Amino acid sequence: EIEGIDADLSKELAKELGATLEIVETSFGTFIADLQADKCDIGMFGVGATLQRAQAVAFSHPYLKTSIYAVVKKDGPIKTWADVDKPGIRVVTTLGSYIEPFMRDYLKNAEFSAIAPPATREGELMANRADVVMTDYPTAIKVGDEFDWAAIVEPDEKLRITPYAYVVPQGDQIWLNYVNLFVDTIKLDGRLETYAEKNKLGPIVAP
């Protein structure tokens, strides 16, 4: 069974709708096509709301907001953010994520690549094929909790602060209005804060 804030909130949405929850597998590289092909009704998996994506899909009101963080091995060469953008340092992130285009422009000296499934960023780090994983706050916290070898490195200043929202196909304003009301309601009745705290995401709840 999937876990996390979006797993919890997807159950709450299904309960509000009186519907049966069906999980459809997708990825950051394919979710727009999957929505457009009617393979699913909504994307609820920490999708960064970007202007580029908004040309193809519709976003709900935001429920989280995050900056970019680095995950490294405790015994690796990266100790501070200043160690990241150096020649010989190998940086990876997920193919299709909003972090990918930002890091391609941001990094001037390090070697950068985007990882596509079935490979994973963490797997590249564990196999010593990468020195740094660039990710968001939720993933950094999760990896730090799961692996005793992992350390989180925070940038010296907030990088690419991005709202996280739920994503639906364009053209269905009634469905978008409902999802927006759901987001507003869970903010007001405390469910968003409760599930955020449960999943160690309290610091990034969107106002």
Rosetta silent file (secondary structure, phi, psi, omega in degrees, C-alpha in Angstrom):
SEQUENCE: EIEGIDADLSKELAKELGATLEIVETSFGTFIADLQADKCDIGMFGVGATLQRAQAVAFSHPYLKTSIYAVVKKDGPIKTWADVDKPGIRVVTTLGSYIEPFMRDYLKNAEFSAIAPPATREGELMANRADVVMTDYPTAIKVGDEFDWAAIVEPDEKLRITPYAYVVPQGDQIWLNYVNLFVDTIKLDGRLETYAEKNKLGPIVAP
SCORE:     score description
SCORE:     0.000 S_00000001
   1 L     0.000  134.837 -179.590    0.000    0.000    0.000 S_00000001
   2 L   -68.983  151.926 -178.951    1.315    3.423   -0.919 S_00000001
   3 L  -129.437  161.015  176.778    2.176    5.787    1.894 S_00000001
   4 L   125.059  174.876 -176.077    2.597    9.530    2.301 S_00000001
   5 H   -62.940  -37.749 -178.312    0.582   12.706    2.475 S_00000001
   6 H   -73.864  -31.499  173.243   -0.888   12.264   -0.991 S_00000001
   7 H   -63.187  -44.088  178.874   -1.894    8.681   -0.234 S_00000001
   8 H   -63.627  -46.037 -175.637   -3.677    9.946    2.870 S_00000001
   9 H   -75.060  -27.024  175.778   -5.336   12.871    1.113 S_00000001
  10 H   -65.457  -35.564  176.150   -6.375   10.815   -1.925 S_00000001
  11 H   -66.672  -37.936  177.748   -8.366    8.615    0.474 S_00000001
  12 H   -65.436  -40.216  178.869   -9.959   11.733    1.956 S_00000001
  13 H   -64.883  -44.474  178.977  -10.914   12.971   -1.524 S_00000001
  14 H   -60.952  -39.171  178.963  -12.410    9.600   -2.458 S_00000001
  15 H   -63.162  -43.345  179.261  -14.376    9.620    0.804 S_00000001
  16 H   -62.135  -35.969 -177.287  -15.742   13.103    0.044 S_00000001
  17 H   -82.544  -15.865 -172.414  -16.775   11.949   -3.443 S_00000001
  18 L    68.119   32.898 -174.850  -18.245    8.655   -2.261 S_00000001
  19 L  -114.582  161.606  174.831  -15.995    7.020   -4.825 S_00000001
  20 L   -88.555  127.760 -178.586  -13.689    4.000   -4.892 S_00000001
  21 L   -78.031  126.547  175.405  -10.039    5.019   -5.005 S_00000001
  22 L  -123.097  122.580 -179.455   -8.075    3.508   -7.869 S_00000001
  23 L   -89.329  126.094  178.128   -4.313    4.159   -8.046 S_00000001
  24 L  -111.106  125.907 -178.582   -2.909    4.529  -11.565 S_00000001
  25 L   -72.669  135.131  177.918    0.852    4.267  -11.982 S_00000001
  26 L  -151.043 -170.431  178.606    2.496    7.211  -13.706 S_00000001
  27 L  -152.196  169.464  179.282    5.689    9.283  -13.569 S_00000001
  28 L   -63.778  -25.835 -179.207    6.805   12.901  -13.802 S_00000001
  29 L   -83.137  -15.370 -173.298    7.697   12.286  -17.441 S_00000001
  30 L  -126.026   -5.418 -171.240    4.310   10.804  -18.430 S_00000001
  31 H   -65.157  -32.339  179.188    1.601   12.166  -16.127 S_00000001
  32 H   -64.904  -45.856  177.806    0.513   14.932  -18.508 S_00000001
  33 H   -63.250  -38.057  179.928    0.014   12.429  -21.332 S_00000001
  34 H   -65.707  -40.259  175.981   -1.784   10.061  -18.952 S_00000001
  35 H   -64.677  -44.705 -178.515   -4.192   12.811  -17.887 S_00000001
  36 H   -66.295  -28.391  179.514   -4.803   13.857  -21.472 S_00000001
  37 L   -88.204    5.248  178.060   -5.428   10.225  -22.452 S_00000001
  38 L    63.321   31.494  175.140   -8.015    9.898  -19.659 S_00000001
  39 L   -78.185  -18.987  178.897   -6.032    7.190  -17.860 S_00000001
  40 L  -152.460  164.805 -177.654   -6.720    9.014  -14.598 S_00000001
  41 L   -99.061  -23.648 -175.832   -8.875   11.855  -13.285 S_00000001
  42 L  -157.719  144.309  173.473   -6.370   13.613  -11.042 S_00000001
  43 E  -102.584  122.616 -178.526   -2.676   13.602  -10.244 S_00000001
  44 E  -132.124   75.869 -178.332   -1.926   13.601   -6.501 S_00000001
  45 E  -152.476   47.182  176.826    1.771   12.967   -6.038 S_00000001
  46 E    66.076   50.046 -178.211    3.621   16.145   -5.193 S_00000001
  47 E   -85.433  123.866  175.815    3.414   17.757   -8.615 S_00000001
  48 E   -70.264  125.396 -179.930    5.248   21.049   -8.890 S_00000001
  49 L   -83.236  104.424 -179.368    2.935   23.688  -10.348 S_00000001
  50 L  -115.517  156.790  179.171    5.004   25.357  -13.059 S_00000001
  51 L   -63.874  -35.572  179.299    4.023   27.806  -15.780 S_00000001
  52 L   -64.556  -46.015  179.480    5.275   25.411  -18.437 S_00000001
  53 H   -66.451  -31.337 -178.077    3.102   22.553  -17.183 S_00000001
  54 H   -66.726  -11.429  174.787    0.126   24.900  -16.828 S_00000001
  55 H   -74.435  -18.761 -174.137    0.055   25.175  -20.627 S_00000001
  56 L  -117.035  -23.848 -178.204   -1.027   21.527  -20.786 S_00000001
  57 E  -137.886  169.908  178.013   -2.896   20.774  -17.538 S_00000001
  58 E  -108.895  138.564 -178.922   -4.831   22.625  -14.839 S_00000001
  59 E  -107.202  144.879  173.401   -3.540   22.994  -11.285 S_00000001
  60 L   -77.312  178.407  168.542   -5.498   23.219   -8.070 S_00000001
  61 L   -60.252  146.427 -177.869   -4.762   25.681   -5.308 S_00000001
  62 L   -70.690  149.799  176.098   -1.385   24.767   -3.738 S_00000001
  63 L  -121.157  -20.120  173.830   -1.191   22.650   -0.600 S_00000001
  64 E  -136.375  164.168  173.188    2.601   22.474   -0.115 S_00000001
  65 E  -145.659  139.095 -174.575    5.587   24.585   -1.176 S_00000001
  66 E  -142.358  157.266  169.852    9.202   23.500   -1.353 S_00000001
  67 L  -102.638 -174.837  178.138   12.700   24.543   -2.256 S_00000001
  68 E   -98.163  138.619  179.204   15.411   22.295   -3.715 S_00000001
  69 E  -128.874  159.489  175.897   17.597   20.179   -1.423 S_00000001
  70 E  -108.847  138.861  171.096   20.553   17.868   -1.938 S_00000001
  71 E  -113.526  129.241 -175.925   20.788   14.314   -0.656 S_00000001
  72 E  -135.105  171.667  172.540   24.301   12.907   -0.353 S_00000001
  73 E   -87.535  137.659 -176.877   26.170   10.045    1.299 S_00000001
  74 L   -56.771  -32.963 -178.735   27.541   10.921    4.709 S_00000001
  75 L   -96.720   13.475 -178.975   30.965    9.614    3.733 S_00000001
  76 L   -87.884 -175.016 -174.819   30.925   11.272    0.310 S_00000001
  77 L   -79.464  -10.066 -175.563   32.675   14.404   -0.970 S_00000001
  78 L   -96.906  115.901  177.662   29.735   16.785   -0.376 S_00000001
  79 L  -113.011  -33.532  179.009   29.657   18.416    3.062 S_00000001
  80 L  -134.715  168.880 -179.935   28.186   21.843    2.248 S_00000001
  81 H   -61.508  -30.215 -179.918   26.289   23.391   -0.655 S_00000001
  82 H   -64.589  -18.870 -179.986   29.522   25.003   -1.851 S_00000001
  83 H   -81.670  -11.418 -170.551   30.871   21.517   -2.598 S_00000001
  84 L   -72.245  -54.838 -171.112   28.129   20.707   -5.117 S_00000001
  85 L   -89.539   68.077  179.488   28.975   22.703   -8.234 S_00000001
  86 L  -128.637  152.202  177.586   32.563   21.583   -8.725 S_00000001
  87 L   -56.744  138.083  178.964   34.304   19.727  -11.552 S_00000001
  88 L    90.491  -13.725  178.042   34.073   15.968  -11.137 S_00000001
  89 L   -83.421  130.286 -177.320   30.934   16.069   -8.977 S_00000001
  90 E  -104.142  117.772 -176.153   28.082   14.001  -10.465 S_00000001
  91 E  -112.526  135.804  178.070   24.589   15.400   -9.832 S_00000001
  92 E  -131.212  155.985  169.591   21.347   13.596  -10.681 S_00000001
  93 E  -150.308 -179.038 -175.924   17.622   14.248  -10.483 S_00000001
  94 E   -82.030  133.170  176.126   14.448   12.697  -11.882 S_00000001
  95 L   -60.703  130.620  177.999   13.771   12.960  -15.598 S_00000001
  96 L    89.826   -6.430  178.650   10.753   15.184  -16.234 S_00000001
  97 L   -77.194  159.956  177.552   10.788   16.864  -12.816 S_00000001
  98 L   -68.073  -18.927  179.518   10.678   20.653  -12.495 S_00000001
  99 H   -71.497  -30.621 -175.861   14.096   20.395  -10.848 S_00000001
 100 H   -56.708  -57.580 -178.592   15.689   19.049  -14.037 S_00000001
 101 H   -64.539  -32.687  178.726   15.574   22.219  -16.204 S_00000001
 102 H   -63.517  -46.850 -176.603   16.471   24.414  -13.235 S_00000001
 103 H   -69.678  -31.713  177.298   19.588   22.401  -12.410 S_00000001
 104 H   -60.971  -34.584  179.274   20.694   22.249  -16.041 S_00000001
 105 H   -85.045  -33.906 -173.906   20.862   26.032  -15.983 S_00000001
 106 H   -72.854  -43.103 -175.319   22.066   26.403  -12.380 S_00000001
 107 L   -79.076  130.604 -178.305   25.077   24.085  -12.452 S_00000001
 108 L  -109.440  -26.343 -173.408   28.150   25.471  -14.191 S_00000001
 109 L  -122.064  -33.500 -178.032   30.886   22.993  -13.283 S_00000001
 110 L   -72.486  159.694  175.591   29.376   19.739  -11.994 S_00000001
 111 E   -88.420  128.841 -174.124   28.288   16.910  -14.283 S_00000001
 112 E  -122.732  140.075  174.306   24.488   16.662  -14.424 S_00000001
 113 E  -147.569  154.078  178.227   22.122   13.930  -15.625 S_00000001
 114 E  -106.772  135.123 -172.715   18.425   13.095  -15.335 S_00000001
 115 E  -102.379  129.158  179.358   17.427    9.582  -14.288 S_00000001
 116 L  -106.860  145.100  175.820   14.529    7.745  -15.924 S_00000001
 117 L   -56.650  149.773    8.994   12.665    4.743  -14.456 S_00000001
 118 L   -83.557   -3.039  175.723   13.308    1.953  -13.685 S_00000001
 119 L   -66.614  154.137  178.744   16.577    3.502  -12.446 S_00000001
 120 L  -127.816  154.661  177.742   16.273    5.693   -9.353 S_00000001
 121 H   -60.349  -45.314 -177.976   18.197    8.677   -8.062 S_00000001
 122 H   -64.498  -36.052  177.693   18.857    6.961   -4.759 S_00000001
 123 H   -63.301  -38.900  177.716   20.082    3.836   -6.558 S_00000001
 124 H   -64.272  -38.376  179.445   22.595    5.906   -8.502 S_00000001
 125 H   -68.623  -44.591 -179.283   23.848    7.409   -5.250 S_00000001
 126 H   -64.543  -34.173 -178.685   24.076    4.051   -3.491 S_00000001
 127 L   -85.338    4.751  179.314   25.952    2.534   -6.448 S_00000001
 128 L    63.266   26.635  172.570   28.427    5.435   -6.410 S_00000001
 129 L   -93.726   -2.979  176.524   27.409    6.498   -9.915 S_00000001
 130 L  -145.571  154.011  177.731   26.345    9.855   -8.470 S_00000001
 131 L  -104.456  -24.815 -174.778   27.553   12.128   -5.679 S_00000001
 132 E  -142.046  135.779  168.497   24.420   14.263   -5.224 S_00000001
 133 E  -107.475  123.843  175.015   20.693   13.787   -5.665 S_00000001
 134 E   -93.650  125.426 -174.516   18.775   17.014   -6.223 S_00000001
 135 E  -151.150 -168.791 -179.835   15.257   16.711   -4.900 S_00000001
 136 E  -103.356  177.587 -178.520   12.504   18.410   -2.909 S_00000001
 137 H   -61.631  -47.505 -179.036   11.877   18.632    0.827 S_00000001
 138 H   -58.824  -43.574 -178.805    9.481   15.663    1.075 S_00000001
 139 H   -69.677  -38.585  178.587   11.835   13.299   -0.734 S_00000001
 140 H   -60.275  -43.606  178.934   14.871   14.533    1.178 S_00000001
 141 H   -64.346  -42.863 -178.385   13.103   13.849    4.484 S_00000001
 142 H   -64.044  -46.288 -179.400   11.948   10.410    3.310 S_00000001
 143 H   -65.366  -40.882  178.710   15.392    9.326    2.090 S_00000001
 144 H   -61.274  -33.562  178.747   17.013   10.647    5.264 S_00000001
 145 H   -76.771  -34.619 -173.193   14.600    8.557    7.339 S_00000001
 146 H   -82.576  -30.979 -172.343   14.966    5.390    5.262 S_00000001
 147 L  -122.991  124.454 -178.088   18.728    5.225    4.800 S_00000001
 148 L   -74.195  -12.157  178.162   21.290    5.673    7.562 S_00000001
 149 L   -85.725   -9.285 -171.831   23.941    6.575    4.995 S_00000001
 150 E   -88.387  142.692  173.316   21.999    9.609    3.745 S_00000001
 151 E  -130.629  146.695  179.539   22.585   13.236    4.692 S_00000001
 152 E  -103.556  130.918  177.643   20.570   16.290    3.636 S_00000001
 153 E  -115.995  120.826 -178.345   22.368   19.429    2.455 S_00000001
 154 L   -92.724  139.771  178.149   20.312   22.621    2.379 S_00000001
 155 L   -65.654  158.812 -179.974   21.184   25.403   -0.081 S_00000001
 156 L   -66.436  -26.317  174.718   22.539   28.676    1.255 S_00000001
 157 L  -140.754  158.122 -178.813   19.388   30.372   -0.055 S_00000001
 158 L   -60.364  131.285 -179.371   16.009   29.074   -1.157 S_00000001
 159 L  -114.672  127.383  172.894   16.207   27.694   -4.681 S_00000001
 160 L    48.558   56.394  177.013   13.284   27.489   -7.089 S_00000001
 161 L   -58.678  125.480 -171.426   10.530   27.739   -4.479 S_00000001
 162 E  -132.211  131.556  174.352    7.684   25.807   -6.071 S_00000001
 163 E   -76.997  142.064  173.255    4.051   25.289   -5.054 S_00000001
 164 E  -103.763  133.776 -175.666    2.782   21.716   -5.052 S_00000001
 165 E  -141.908  169.207  172.131   -0.753   21.257   -6.275 S_00000001
 166 E   -87.818  150.766 -171.490   -3.101   18.609   -7.600 S_00000001
 167 E  -124.389  134.432 -179.001   -3.342   18.379  -11.348 S_00000001
 168 E  -133.383  163.938  177.951   -6.381   17.722  -13.540 S_00000001
 169 E   -64.505  150.547  174.997   -7.077   17.808  -17.281 S_00000001
 170 L   -70.385  151.689  171.418   -7.796   21.174  -18.844 S_00000001
 171 L    99.472   -8.217  178.904  -11.338   22.028  -19.833 S_00000001
 172 L  -114.042   81.767 -175.082  -13.319   20.643  -16.881 S_00000001
 173 H   -65.559  -32.705  179.861  -13.900   23.704  -14.726 S_00000001
 174 H   -64.263  -44.620  178.520  -16.484   21.959  -12.542 S_00000001
 175 H   -65.149  -42.237  178.092  -13.998   19.239  -11.558 S_00000001
 176 H   -62.962  -42.003  178.306  -11.257   21.825  -10.969 S_00000001
 177 H   -60.023  -40.617 -179.861  -13.621   23.885   -8.796 S_00000001
 178 H   -64.290  -45.653 -179.304  -14.391   20.802   -6.716 S_00000001
 179 H   -64.319  -40.364  176.631  -10.708   19.951   -6.231 S_00000001
 180 H   -60.688  -42.077  179.063   -9.962   23.562   -5.282 S_00000001
 181 H   -65.961  -36.638  176.116  -12.750   23.486   -2.706 S_00000001
 182 H   -60.500  -46.624  179.624  -11.360   20.211   -1.352 S_00000001
 183 H   -62.216  -46.020  179.493   -7.916   21.804   -0.906 S_00000001
 184 H   -61.466  -39.181 -177.192   -9.405   24.890    0.758 S_00000001
 185 H   -67.779  -43.425 -178.515  -11.548   22.717    3.040 S_00000001
 186 H   -71.092  -21.908  172.045   -8.713   20.491    4.296 S_00000001
 187 H   -70.307  -43.337 -174.986   -6.718   23.620    5.071 S_00000001
 188 H   -74.332  -37.585 -175.065   -9.572   25.052    7.117 S_00000001
 189 L   -90.930    0.424  173.471  -10.649   21.897    8.968 S_00000001
 190 L    92.888   -6.221 -179.017   -7.112   20.852    9.910 S_00000001
 191 H   -64.699  -39.527  179.645   -6.807   17.680    7.841 S_00000001
 192 H   -61.740  -47.753  179.808   -3.993   19.094    5.722 S_00000001
 193 H   -62.800  -40.325 -179.860   -1.983   20.099    8.770 S_00000001
 194 H   -61.250  -48.758 -178.277   -2.675   16.748   10.469 S_00000001
 195 H   -73.559  -29.483  175.329   -1.474   14.681    7.540 S_00000001
 196 H   -65.262  -45.119  178.327    1.448   17.027    6.908 S_00000001
 197 H   -64.653  -40.004  177.661    2.642   16.605   10.484 S_00000001
 198 H   -57.178  -37.352 -176.717    2.138   12.832   10.267 S_00000001
 199 L  -101.240   17.044  176.562    4.434   12.751    7.248 S_00000001
 200 L    62.801   33.414 -178.213    6.980   15.266    8.645 S_00000001
 201 L  -116.122   14.886 -179.806    5.923   17.955    6.150 S_00000001
 202 H   -52.490  -40.675 -177.287    4.563   20.554    8.559 S_00000001
 203 H   -65.511  -14.387 -174.934    7.208   23.157    7.643 S_00000001
 204 H  -116.455   16.827  175.974    6.136   23.268    3.974 S_00000001
 205 E   -64.378  132.536 -179.790    2.341   23.507    4.230 S_00000001
 206 L   -76.184  143.233  179.344    1.118   26.219    1.859 S_00000001
 207 L   -68.866    0.000    0.000   -0.837   29.099    3.399 S_00000001
